[in-house]
PDB file of C-alpha atoms in Angstrom:
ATOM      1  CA  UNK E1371      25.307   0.874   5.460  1.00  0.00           C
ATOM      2  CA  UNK E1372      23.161  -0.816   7.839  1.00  0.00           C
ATOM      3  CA  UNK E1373      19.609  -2.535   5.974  1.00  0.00           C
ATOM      4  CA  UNK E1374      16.673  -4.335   7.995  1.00  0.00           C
ATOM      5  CA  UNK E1375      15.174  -7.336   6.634  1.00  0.00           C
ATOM      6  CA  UNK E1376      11.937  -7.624   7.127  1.00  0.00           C
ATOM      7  CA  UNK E1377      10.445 -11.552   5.639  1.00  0.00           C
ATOM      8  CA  UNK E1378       7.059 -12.573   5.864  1.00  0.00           C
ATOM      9  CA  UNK E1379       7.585 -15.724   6.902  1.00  0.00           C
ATOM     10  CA  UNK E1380       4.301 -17.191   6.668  1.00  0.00           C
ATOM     11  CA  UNK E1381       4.368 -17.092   2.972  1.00  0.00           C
ATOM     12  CA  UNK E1382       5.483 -20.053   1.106  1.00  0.00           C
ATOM     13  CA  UNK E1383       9.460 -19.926   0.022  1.00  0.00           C
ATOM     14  CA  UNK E1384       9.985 -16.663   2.176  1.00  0.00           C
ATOM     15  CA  UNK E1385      12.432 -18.637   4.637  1.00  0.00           C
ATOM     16  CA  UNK E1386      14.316 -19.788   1.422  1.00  0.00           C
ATOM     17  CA  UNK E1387      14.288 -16.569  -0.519  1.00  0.00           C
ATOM     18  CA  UNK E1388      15.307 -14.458   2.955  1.00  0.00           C
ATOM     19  CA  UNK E1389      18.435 -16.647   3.466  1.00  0.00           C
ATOM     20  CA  UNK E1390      19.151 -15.897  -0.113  1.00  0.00           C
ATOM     21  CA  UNK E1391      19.188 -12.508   0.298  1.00  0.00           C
ATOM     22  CA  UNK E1392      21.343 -12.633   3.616  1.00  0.00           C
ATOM     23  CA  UNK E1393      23.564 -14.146   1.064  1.00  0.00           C
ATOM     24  CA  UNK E1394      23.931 -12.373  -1.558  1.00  0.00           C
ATOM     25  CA  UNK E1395      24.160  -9.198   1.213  1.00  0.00           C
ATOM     26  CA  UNK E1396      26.952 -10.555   3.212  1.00  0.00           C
ATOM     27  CA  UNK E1397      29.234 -10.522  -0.046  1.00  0.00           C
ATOM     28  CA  UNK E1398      29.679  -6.642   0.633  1.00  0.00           C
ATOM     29  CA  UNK E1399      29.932  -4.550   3.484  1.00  0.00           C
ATOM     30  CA  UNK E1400      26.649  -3.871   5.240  1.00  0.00           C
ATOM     31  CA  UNK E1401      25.115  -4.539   8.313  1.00  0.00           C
ATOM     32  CA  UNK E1402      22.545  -6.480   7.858  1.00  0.00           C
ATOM     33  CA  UNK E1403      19.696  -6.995  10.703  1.00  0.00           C
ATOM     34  CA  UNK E1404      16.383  -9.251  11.085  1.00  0.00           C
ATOM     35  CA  UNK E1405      13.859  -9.117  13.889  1.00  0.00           C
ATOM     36  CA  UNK E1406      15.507 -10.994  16.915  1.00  0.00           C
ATOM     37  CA  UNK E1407      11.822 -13.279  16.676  1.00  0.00           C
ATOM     38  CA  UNK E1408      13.583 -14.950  14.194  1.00  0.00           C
ATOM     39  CA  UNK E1409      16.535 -16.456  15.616  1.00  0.00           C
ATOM     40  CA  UNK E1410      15.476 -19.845  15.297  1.00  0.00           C
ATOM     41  CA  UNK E1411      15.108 -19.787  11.520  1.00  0.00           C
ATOM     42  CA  UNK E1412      18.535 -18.087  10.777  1.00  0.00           C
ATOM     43  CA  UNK E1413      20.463 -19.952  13.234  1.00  0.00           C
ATOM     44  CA  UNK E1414      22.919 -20.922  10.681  1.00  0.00           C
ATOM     45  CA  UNK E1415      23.006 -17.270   8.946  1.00  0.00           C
ATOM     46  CA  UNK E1416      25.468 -14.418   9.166  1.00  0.00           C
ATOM     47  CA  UNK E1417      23.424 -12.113  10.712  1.00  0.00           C
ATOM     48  CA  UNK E1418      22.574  -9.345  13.600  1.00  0.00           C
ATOM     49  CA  UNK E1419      19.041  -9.396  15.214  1.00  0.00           C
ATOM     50  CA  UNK E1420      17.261  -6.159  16.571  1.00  0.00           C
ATOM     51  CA  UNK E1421      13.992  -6.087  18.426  1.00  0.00           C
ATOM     52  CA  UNK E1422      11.069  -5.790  15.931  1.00  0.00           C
ATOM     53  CA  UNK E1423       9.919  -2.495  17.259  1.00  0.00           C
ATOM     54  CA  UNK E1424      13.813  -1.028  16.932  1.00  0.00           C
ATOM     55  CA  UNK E1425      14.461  -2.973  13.428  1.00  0.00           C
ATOM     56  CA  UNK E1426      13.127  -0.090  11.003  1.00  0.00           C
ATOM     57  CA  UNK E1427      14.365   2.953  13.020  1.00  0.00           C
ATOM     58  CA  UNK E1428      18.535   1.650  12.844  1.00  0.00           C
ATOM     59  CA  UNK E1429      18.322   0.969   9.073  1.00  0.00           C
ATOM     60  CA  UNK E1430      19.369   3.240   6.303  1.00  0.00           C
ATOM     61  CA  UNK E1431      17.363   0.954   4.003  1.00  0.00           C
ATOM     62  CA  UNK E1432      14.720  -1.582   4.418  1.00  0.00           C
ATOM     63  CA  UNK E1433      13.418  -4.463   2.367  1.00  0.00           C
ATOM     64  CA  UNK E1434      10.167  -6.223   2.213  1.00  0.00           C
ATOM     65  CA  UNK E1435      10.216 -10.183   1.134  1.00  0.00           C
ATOM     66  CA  UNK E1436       7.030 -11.341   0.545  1.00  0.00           C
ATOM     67  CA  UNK E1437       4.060 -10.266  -1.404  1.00  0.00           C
ATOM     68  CA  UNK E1438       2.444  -7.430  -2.633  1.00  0.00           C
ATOM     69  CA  UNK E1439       1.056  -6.846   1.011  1.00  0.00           C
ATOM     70  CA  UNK E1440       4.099  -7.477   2.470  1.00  0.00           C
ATOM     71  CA  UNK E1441       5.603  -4.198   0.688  1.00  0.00           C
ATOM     72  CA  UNK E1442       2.800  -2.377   1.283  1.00  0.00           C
ATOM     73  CA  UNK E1443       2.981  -2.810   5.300  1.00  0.00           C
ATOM     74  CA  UNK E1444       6.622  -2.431   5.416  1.00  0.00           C
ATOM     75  CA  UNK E1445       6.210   0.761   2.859  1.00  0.00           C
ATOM     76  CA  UNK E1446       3.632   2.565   5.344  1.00  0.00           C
ATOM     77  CA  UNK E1447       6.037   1.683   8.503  1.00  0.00           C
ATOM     78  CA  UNK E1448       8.818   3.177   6.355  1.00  0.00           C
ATOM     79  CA  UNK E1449       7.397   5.955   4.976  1.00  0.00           C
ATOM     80  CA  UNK E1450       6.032   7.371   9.012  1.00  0.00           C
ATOM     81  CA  UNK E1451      10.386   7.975   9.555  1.00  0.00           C
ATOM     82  CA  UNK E1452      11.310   8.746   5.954  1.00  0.00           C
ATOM     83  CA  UNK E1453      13.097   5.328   5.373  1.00  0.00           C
ATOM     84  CA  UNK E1454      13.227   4.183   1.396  1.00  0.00           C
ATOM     85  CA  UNK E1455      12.284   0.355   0.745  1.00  0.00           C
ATOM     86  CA  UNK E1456      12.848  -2.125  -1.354  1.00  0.00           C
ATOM     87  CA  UNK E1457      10.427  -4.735  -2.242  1.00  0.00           C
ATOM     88  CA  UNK E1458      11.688  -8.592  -3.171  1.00  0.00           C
ATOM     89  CA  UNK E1459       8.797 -10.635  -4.484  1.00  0.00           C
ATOM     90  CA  UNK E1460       7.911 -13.719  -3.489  1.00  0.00           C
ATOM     91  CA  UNK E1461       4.424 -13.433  -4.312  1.00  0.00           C
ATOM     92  CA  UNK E1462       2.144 -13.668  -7.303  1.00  0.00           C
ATOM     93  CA  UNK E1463       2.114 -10.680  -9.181  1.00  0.00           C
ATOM     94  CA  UNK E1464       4.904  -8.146  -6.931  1.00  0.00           C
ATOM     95  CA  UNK E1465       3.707  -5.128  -8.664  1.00  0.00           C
ATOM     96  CA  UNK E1466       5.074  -3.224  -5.685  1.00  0.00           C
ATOM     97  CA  UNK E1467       8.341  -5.345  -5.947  1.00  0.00           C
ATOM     98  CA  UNK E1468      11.543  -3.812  -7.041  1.00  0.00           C
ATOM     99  CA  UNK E1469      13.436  -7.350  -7.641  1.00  0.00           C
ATOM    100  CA  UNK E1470      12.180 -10.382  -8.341  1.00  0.00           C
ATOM    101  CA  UNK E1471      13.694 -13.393  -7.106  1.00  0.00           C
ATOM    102  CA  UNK E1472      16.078 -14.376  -9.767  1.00  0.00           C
ATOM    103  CA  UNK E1473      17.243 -10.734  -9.790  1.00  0.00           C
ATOM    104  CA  UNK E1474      19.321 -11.027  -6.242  1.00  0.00           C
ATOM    105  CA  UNK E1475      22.717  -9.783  -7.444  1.00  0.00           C
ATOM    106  CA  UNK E1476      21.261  -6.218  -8.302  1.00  0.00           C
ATOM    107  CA  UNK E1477      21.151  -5.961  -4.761  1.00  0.00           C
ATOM    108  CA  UNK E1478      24.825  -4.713  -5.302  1.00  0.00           C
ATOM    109  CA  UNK E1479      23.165  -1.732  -7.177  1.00  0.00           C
ATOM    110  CA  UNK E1480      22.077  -0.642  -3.661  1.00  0.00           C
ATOM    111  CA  UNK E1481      25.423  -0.936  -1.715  1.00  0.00           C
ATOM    112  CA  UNK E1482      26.977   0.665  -4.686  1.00  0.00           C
ATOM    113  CA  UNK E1483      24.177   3.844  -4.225  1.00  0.00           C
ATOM    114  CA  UNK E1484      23.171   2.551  -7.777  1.00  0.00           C
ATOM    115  CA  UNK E1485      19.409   3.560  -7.478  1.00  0.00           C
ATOM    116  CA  UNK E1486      16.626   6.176  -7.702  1.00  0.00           C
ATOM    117  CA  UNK E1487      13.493   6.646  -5.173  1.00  0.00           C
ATOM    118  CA  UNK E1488      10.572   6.499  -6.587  1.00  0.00           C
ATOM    119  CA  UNK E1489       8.236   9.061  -4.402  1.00  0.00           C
ATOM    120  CA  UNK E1490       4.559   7.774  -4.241  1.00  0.00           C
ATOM    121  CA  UNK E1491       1.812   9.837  -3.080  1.00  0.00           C
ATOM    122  CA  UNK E1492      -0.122   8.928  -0.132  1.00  0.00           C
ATOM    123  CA  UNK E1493      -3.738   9.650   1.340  1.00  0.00           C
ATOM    124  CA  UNK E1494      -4.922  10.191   5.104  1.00  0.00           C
ATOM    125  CA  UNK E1495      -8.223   9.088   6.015  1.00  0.00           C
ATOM    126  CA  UNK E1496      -9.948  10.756   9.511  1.00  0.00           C
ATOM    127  CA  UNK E1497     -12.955   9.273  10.731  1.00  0.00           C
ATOM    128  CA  UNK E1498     -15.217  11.575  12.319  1.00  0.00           C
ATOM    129  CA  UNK E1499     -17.867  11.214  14.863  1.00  0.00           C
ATOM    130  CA  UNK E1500     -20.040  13.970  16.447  1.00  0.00           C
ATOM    131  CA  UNK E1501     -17.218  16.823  14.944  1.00  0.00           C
ATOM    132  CA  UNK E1502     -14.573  14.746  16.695  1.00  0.00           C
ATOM    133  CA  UNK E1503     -11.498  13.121  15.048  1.00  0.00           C
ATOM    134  CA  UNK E1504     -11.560   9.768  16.212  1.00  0.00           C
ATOM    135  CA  UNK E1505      -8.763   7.731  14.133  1.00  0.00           C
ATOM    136  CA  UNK E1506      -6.521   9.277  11.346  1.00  0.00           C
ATOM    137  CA  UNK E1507      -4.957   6.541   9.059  1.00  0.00           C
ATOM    138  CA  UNK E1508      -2.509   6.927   6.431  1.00  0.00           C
ATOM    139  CA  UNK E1509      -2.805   4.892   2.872  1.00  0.00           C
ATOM    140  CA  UNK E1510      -0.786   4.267   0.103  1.00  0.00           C
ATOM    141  CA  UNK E1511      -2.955   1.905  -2.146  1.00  0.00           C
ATOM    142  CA  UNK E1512      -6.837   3.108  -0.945  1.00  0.00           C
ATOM    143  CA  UNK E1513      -9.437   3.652   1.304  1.00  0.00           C
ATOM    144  CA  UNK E1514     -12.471   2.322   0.559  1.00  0.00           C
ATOM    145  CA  UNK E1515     -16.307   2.416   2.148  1.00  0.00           C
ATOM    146  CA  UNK E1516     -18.103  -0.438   1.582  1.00  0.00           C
ATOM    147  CA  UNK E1517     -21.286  -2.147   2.415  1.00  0.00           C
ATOM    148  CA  UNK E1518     -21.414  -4.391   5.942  1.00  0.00           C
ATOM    149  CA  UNK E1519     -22.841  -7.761   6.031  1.00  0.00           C
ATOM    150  CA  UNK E1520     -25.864  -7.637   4.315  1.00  0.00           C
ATOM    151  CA  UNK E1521     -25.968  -7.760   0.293  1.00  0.00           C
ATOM    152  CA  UNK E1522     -27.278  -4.406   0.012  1.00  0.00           C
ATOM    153  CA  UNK E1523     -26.332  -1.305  -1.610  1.00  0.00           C
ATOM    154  CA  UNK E1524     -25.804   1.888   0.435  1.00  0.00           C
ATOM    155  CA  UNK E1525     -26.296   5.604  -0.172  1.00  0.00           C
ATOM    156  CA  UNK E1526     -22.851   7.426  -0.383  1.00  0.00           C
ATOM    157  CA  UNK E1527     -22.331  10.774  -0.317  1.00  0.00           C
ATOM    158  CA  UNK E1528     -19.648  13.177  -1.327  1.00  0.00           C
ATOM    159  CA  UNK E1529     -18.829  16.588  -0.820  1.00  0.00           C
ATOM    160  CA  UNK E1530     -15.702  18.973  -1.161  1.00  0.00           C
ATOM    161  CA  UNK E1531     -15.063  22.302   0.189  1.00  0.00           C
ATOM    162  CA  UNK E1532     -19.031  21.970   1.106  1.00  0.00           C
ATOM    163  CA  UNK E1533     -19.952  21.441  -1.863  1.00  0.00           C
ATOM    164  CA  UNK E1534     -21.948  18.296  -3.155  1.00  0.00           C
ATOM    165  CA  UNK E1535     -19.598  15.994  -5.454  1.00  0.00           C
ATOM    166  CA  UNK E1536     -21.465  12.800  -5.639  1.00  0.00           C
ATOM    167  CA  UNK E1537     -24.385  11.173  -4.425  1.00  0.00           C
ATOM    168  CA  UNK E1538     -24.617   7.246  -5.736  1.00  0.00           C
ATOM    169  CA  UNK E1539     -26.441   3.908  -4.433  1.00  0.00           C
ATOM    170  CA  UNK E1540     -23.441   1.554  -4.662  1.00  0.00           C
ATOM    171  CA  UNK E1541     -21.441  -1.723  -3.130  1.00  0.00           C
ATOM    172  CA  UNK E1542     -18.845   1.048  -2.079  1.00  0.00           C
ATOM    173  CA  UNK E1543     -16.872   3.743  -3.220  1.00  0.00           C
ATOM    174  CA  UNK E1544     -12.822   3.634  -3.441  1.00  0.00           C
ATOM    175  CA  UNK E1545     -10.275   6.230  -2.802  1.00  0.00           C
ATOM    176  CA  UNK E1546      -7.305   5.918  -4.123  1.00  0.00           C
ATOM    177  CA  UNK E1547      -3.609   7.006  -4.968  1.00  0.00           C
ATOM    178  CA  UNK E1548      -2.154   6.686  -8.740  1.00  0.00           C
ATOM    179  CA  UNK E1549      -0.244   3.939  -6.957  1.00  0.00           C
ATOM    180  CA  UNK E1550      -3.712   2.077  -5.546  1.00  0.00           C
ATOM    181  CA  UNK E1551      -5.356   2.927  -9.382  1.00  0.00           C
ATOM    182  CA  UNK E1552      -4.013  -0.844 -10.040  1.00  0.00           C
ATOM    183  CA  UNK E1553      -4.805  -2.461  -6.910  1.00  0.00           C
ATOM    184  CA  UNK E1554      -8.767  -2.892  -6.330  1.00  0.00           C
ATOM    185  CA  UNK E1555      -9.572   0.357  -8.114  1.00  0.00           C
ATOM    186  CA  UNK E1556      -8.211  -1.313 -11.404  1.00  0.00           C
ATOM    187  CA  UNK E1557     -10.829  -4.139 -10.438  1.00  0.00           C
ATOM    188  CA  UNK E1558     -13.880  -2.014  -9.846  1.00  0.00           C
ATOM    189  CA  UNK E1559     -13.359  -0.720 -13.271  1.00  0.00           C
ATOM    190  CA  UNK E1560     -11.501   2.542 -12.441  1.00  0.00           C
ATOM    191  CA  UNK E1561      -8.400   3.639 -14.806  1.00  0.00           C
ATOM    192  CA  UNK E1562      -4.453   3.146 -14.414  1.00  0.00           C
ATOM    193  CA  UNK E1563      -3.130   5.878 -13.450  1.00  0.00           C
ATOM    194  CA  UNK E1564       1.080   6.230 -13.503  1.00  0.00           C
ATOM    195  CA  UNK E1565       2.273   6.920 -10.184  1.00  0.00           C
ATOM    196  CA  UNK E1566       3.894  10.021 -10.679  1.00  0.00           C
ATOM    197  CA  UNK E1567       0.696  11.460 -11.253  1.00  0.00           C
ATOM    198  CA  UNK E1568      -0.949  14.339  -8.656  1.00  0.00           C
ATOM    199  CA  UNK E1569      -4.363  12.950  -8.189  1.00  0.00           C
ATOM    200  CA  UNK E1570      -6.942  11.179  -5.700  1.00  0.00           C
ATOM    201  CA  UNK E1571      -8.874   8.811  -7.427  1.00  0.00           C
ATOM    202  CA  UNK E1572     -12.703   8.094  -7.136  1.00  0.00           C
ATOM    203  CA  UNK E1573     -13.987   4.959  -8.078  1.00  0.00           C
ATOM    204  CA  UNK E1574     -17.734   3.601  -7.407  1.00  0.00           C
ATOM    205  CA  UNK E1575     -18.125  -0.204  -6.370  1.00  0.00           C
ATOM    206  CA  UNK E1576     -20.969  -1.834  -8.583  1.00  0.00           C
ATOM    207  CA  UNK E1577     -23.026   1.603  -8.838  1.00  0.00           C
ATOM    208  CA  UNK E1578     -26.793   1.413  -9.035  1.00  0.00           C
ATOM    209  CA  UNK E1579     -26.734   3.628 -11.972  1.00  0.00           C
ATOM    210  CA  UNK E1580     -26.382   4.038 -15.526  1.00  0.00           C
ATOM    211  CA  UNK E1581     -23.148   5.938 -14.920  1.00  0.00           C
ATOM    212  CA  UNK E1582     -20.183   4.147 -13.136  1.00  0.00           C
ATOM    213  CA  UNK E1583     -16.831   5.968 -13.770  1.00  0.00           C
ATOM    214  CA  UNK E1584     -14.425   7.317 -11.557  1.00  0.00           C
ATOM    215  CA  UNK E1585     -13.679  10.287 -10.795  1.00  0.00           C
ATOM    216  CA  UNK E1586     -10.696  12.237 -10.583  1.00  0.00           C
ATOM    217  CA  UNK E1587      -9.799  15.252  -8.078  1.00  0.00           C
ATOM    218  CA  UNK E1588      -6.808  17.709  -7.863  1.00  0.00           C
ATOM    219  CA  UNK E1589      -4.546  16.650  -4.623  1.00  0.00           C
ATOM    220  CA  UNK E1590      -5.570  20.267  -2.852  1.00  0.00           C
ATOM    221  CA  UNK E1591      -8.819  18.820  -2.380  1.00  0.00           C
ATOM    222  CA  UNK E1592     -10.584  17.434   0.701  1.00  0.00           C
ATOM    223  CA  UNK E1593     -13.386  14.342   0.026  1.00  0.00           C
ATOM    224  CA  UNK E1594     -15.320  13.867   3.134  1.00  0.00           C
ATOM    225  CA  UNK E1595     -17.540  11.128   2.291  1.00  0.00           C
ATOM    226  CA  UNK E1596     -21.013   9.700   4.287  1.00  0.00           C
ATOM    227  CA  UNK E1597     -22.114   6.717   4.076  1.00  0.00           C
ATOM    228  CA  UNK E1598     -26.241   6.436   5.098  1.00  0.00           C
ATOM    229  CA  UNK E1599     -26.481   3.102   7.083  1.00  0.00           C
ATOM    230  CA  UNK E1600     -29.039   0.100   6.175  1.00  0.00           C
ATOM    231  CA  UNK E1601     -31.037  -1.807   8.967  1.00  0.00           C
ATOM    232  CA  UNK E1602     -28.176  -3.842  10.714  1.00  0.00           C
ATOM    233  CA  UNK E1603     -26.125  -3.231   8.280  1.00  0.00           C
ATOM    234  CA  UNK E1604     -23.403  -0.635   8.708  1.00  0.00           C
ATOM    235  CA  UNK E1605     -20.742   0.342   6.742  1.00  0.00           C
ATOM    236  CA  UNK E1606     -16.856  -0.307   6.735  1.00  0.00           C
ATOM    237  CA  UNK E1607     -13.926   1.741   6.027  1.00  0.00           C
ATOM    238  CA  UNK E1608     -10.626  -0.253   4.757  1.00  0.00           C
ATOM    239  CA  UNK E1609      -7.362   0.749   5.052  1.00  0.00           C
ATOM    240  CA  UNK E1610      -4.913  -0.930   2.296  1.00  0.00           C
ATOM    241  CA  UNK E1611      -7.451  -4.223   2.686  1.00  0.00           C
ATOM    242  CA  UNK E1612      -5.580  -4.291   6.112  1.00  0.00           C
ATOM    243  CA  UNK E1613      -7.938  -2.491   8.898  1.00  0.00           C
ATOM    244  CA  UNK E1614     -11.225  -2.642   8.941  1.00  0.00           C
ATOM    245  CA  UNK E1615     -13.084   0.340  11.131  1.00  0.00           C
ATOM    246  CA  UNK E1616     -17.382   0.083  11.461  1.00  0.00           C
ATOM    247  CA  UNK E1617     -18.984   3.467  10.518  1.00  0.00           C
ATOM    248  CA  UNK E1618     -22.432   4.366  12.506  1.00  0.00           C
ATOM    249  CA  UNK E1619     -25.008   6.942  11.903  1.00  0.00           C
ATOM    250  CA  UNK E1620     -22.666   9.839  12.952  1.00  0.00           C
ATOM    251  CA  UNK E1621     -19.708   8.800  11.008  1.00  0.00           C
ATOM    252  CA  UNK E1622     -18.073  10.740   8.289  1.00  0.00           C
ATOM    253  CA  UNK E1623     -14.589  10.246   6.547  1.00  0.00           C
ATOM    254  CA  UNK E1624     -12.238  12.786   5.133  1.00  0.00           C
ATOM    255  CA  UNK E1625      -9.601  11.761   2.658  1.00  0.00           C
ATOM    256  CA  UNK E1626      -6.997  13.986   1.580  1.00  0.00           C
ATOM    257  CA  UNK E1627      -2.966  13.810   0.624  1.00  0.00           C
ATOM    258  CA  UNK E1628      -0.857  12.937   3.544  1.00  0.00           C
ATOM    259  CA  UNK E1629       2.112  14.641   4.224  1.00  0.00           C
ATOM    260  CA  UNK E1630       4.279  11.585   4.025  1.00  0.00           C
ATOM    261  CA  UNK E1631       5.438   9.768   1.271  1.00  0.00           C
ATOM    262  CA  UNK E1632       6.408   6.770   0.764  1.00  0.00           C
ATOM    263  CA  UNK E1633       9.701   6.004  -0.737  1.00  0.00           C
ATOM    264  CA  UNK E1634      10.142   2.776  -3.023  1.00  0.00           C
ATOM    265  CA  UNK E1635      14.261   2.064  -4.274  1.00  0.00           C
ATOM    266  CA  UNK E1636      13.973   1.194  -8.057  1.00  0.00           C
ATOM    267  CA  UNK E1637      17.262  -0.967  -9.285  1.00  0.00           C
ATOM    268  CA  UNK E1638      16.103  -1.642 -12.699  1.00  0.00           C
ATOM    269  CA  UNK E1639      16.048   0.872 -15.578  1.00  0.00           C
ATOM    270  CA  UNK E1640      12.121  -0.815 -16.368  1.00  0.00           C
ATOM    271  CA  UNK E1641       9.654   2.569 -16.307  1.00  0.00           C
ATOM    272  CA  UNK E1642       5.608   2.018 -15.179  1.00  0.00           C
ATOM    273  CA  UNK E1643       3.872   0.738 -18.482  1.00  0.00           C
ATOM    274  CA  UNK E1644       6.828  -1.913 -18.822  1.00  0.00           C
ATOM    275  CA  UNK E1645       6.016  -3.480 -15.499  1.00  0.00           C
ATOM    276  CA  UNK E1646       2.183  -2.660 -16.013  1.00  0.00           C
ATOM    277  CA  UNK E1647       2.310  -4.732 -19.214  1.00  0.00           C
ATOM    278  CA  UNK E1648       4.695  -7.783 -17.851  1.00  0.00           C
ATOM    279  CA  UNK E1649       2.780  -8.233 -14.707  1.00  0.00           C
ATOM    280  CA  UNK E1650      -1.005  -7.220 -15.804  1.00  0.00           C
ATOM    281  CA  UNK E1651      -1.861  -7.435 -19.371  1.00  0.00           C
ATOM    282  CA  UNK E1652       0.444  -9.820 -20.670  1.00  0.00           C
ATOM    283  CA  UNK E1653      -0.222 -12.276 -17.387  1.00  0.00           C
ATOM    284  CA  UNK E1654      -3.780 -12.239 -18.555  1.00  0.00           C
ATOM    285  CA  UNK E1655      -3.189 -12.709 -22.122  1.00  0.00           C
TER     286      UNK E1655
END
């Protein structure tokens, strides 16, 4: 078995918790690789280096150390070859993570093919200008429309299959998976939604309106989405609170299910509304 590390480093006890991992991984028989950047800081580890852009495409498995982010980008990367990952948090609230870091010797589960894959559901998001694709981007979280600089709402409409859906005065709107339902949906006051659920969720940032819920839409369905500009003040598309991309007048978005999936290893028997309620409701309690 050969697994790619892949440590964000500029978090704070990533260094530790990677060499910890090397660690516990070097007790069984794996190949284990990190990007060859990082020579320096595993000097004094047992293990092989691979050029960043080569690291994911050798590896049976991969695993994230970091934060939620962290398992997000490495999850996307994954998912665009069909590689599963596992997340090891090192963050605040992991809800992406599969281990945590006290939880390093079920990483035997995984050398022992003691684990399931959890499939998630992802979106792809085209931005269209003049009837002309000009980026596609794929999401596993959300993509979400929001206003530019300016405090100042924006008109957002939404249509499927050519017909109207929505038409709100809003911050934003948010599109997202059952996985993004309790990422910055869950904050905008959308609902939690179990990941093994078939949906695309809908989710209006601080509406203008009497009426703010989501809504929900069947995953054969096709949101294309305009957002009217203000005076100097255009509007933004975010990928996964990673990529930003400006929206002019002739701008339109269509979301819909990607083809890809993105494949996170669970090690733990712990189903969806256990972890929702360790790391979410009981954290706030």
């Amino acid at each position: 078995m050969t697994i790619s590390l892949f440590p964000n480093l500029q978090n704070k006890g990533v260094d530790t918790l990677a060499k910890n991992v090397l660690k516990e991984l070097n007790k069984h028989n794996v190949s284990v690789y990190v990007s060859s950047d990082y020579k320096t800081q595993f000097a004094d580890c047992d293990v092989l280096y691979k050029n960043c852009e080569n690291l994911m495409q050798i590896c049976d498995i991969a695993i994230a150390i970091g934060g939620d982010g962290t398992t997000l980008n490495v999850a996307k990367n994954a998912a665009k070859i069909d590689k599963p990952i596992l997340g090891i948090n090192a963050g605040r609230l992991g809800f992406m993570s599969g281990l945590e870091q006290d939880e390093l010797h079920l990483l035997k589960n995984i050398v022992d093919g003691n684990f399931e894959i959890d499939e998630r559901l992802m979106l792809e998001a085209k931005v269209i200008k003049d009837e002309k694709i000009v980026s596609v981007h794929q999401c596993l979280n959300d993509a979400v429309i929001s206003r530019g600089n300016f405090a100042r709402l924006i008109d957002i409409d939404i249509t499927s299959s050519g017909r109207n859906v929505m038409n709100i005065r809003a911050d934003g709107i948010i599109v997202s998976t059952p996985t993004g339902s309790t990422a910055y949906s869950l904050a905008a006051g959308g609902p939690v939604v179990s990941p093994n659920a078939e949906c695309i969720l809908a989710t209006p940032i601080c509406p203008h309106s009497l009426m703010d819920r989501s809504f929900v839409f069947s995953t054969d369905k096709e949101l294309v989405i305009k957002a009217h500009n203000d005076h100097n003040n255009s509007p933004v598309l975010t990928i996964d609170g990673q990529k930003g991309i400006h929206l002019d007048e002739n701008c339109k978005v269509s979301i819909c299910v990607s083809e890809i999936k993105t494949k996170l290893i669970k090690v733990k028997p712990e189903n969806f509304y256990e972890i929702l309620n360790k790391k979410i409701i009981e954290r706030r309690v």
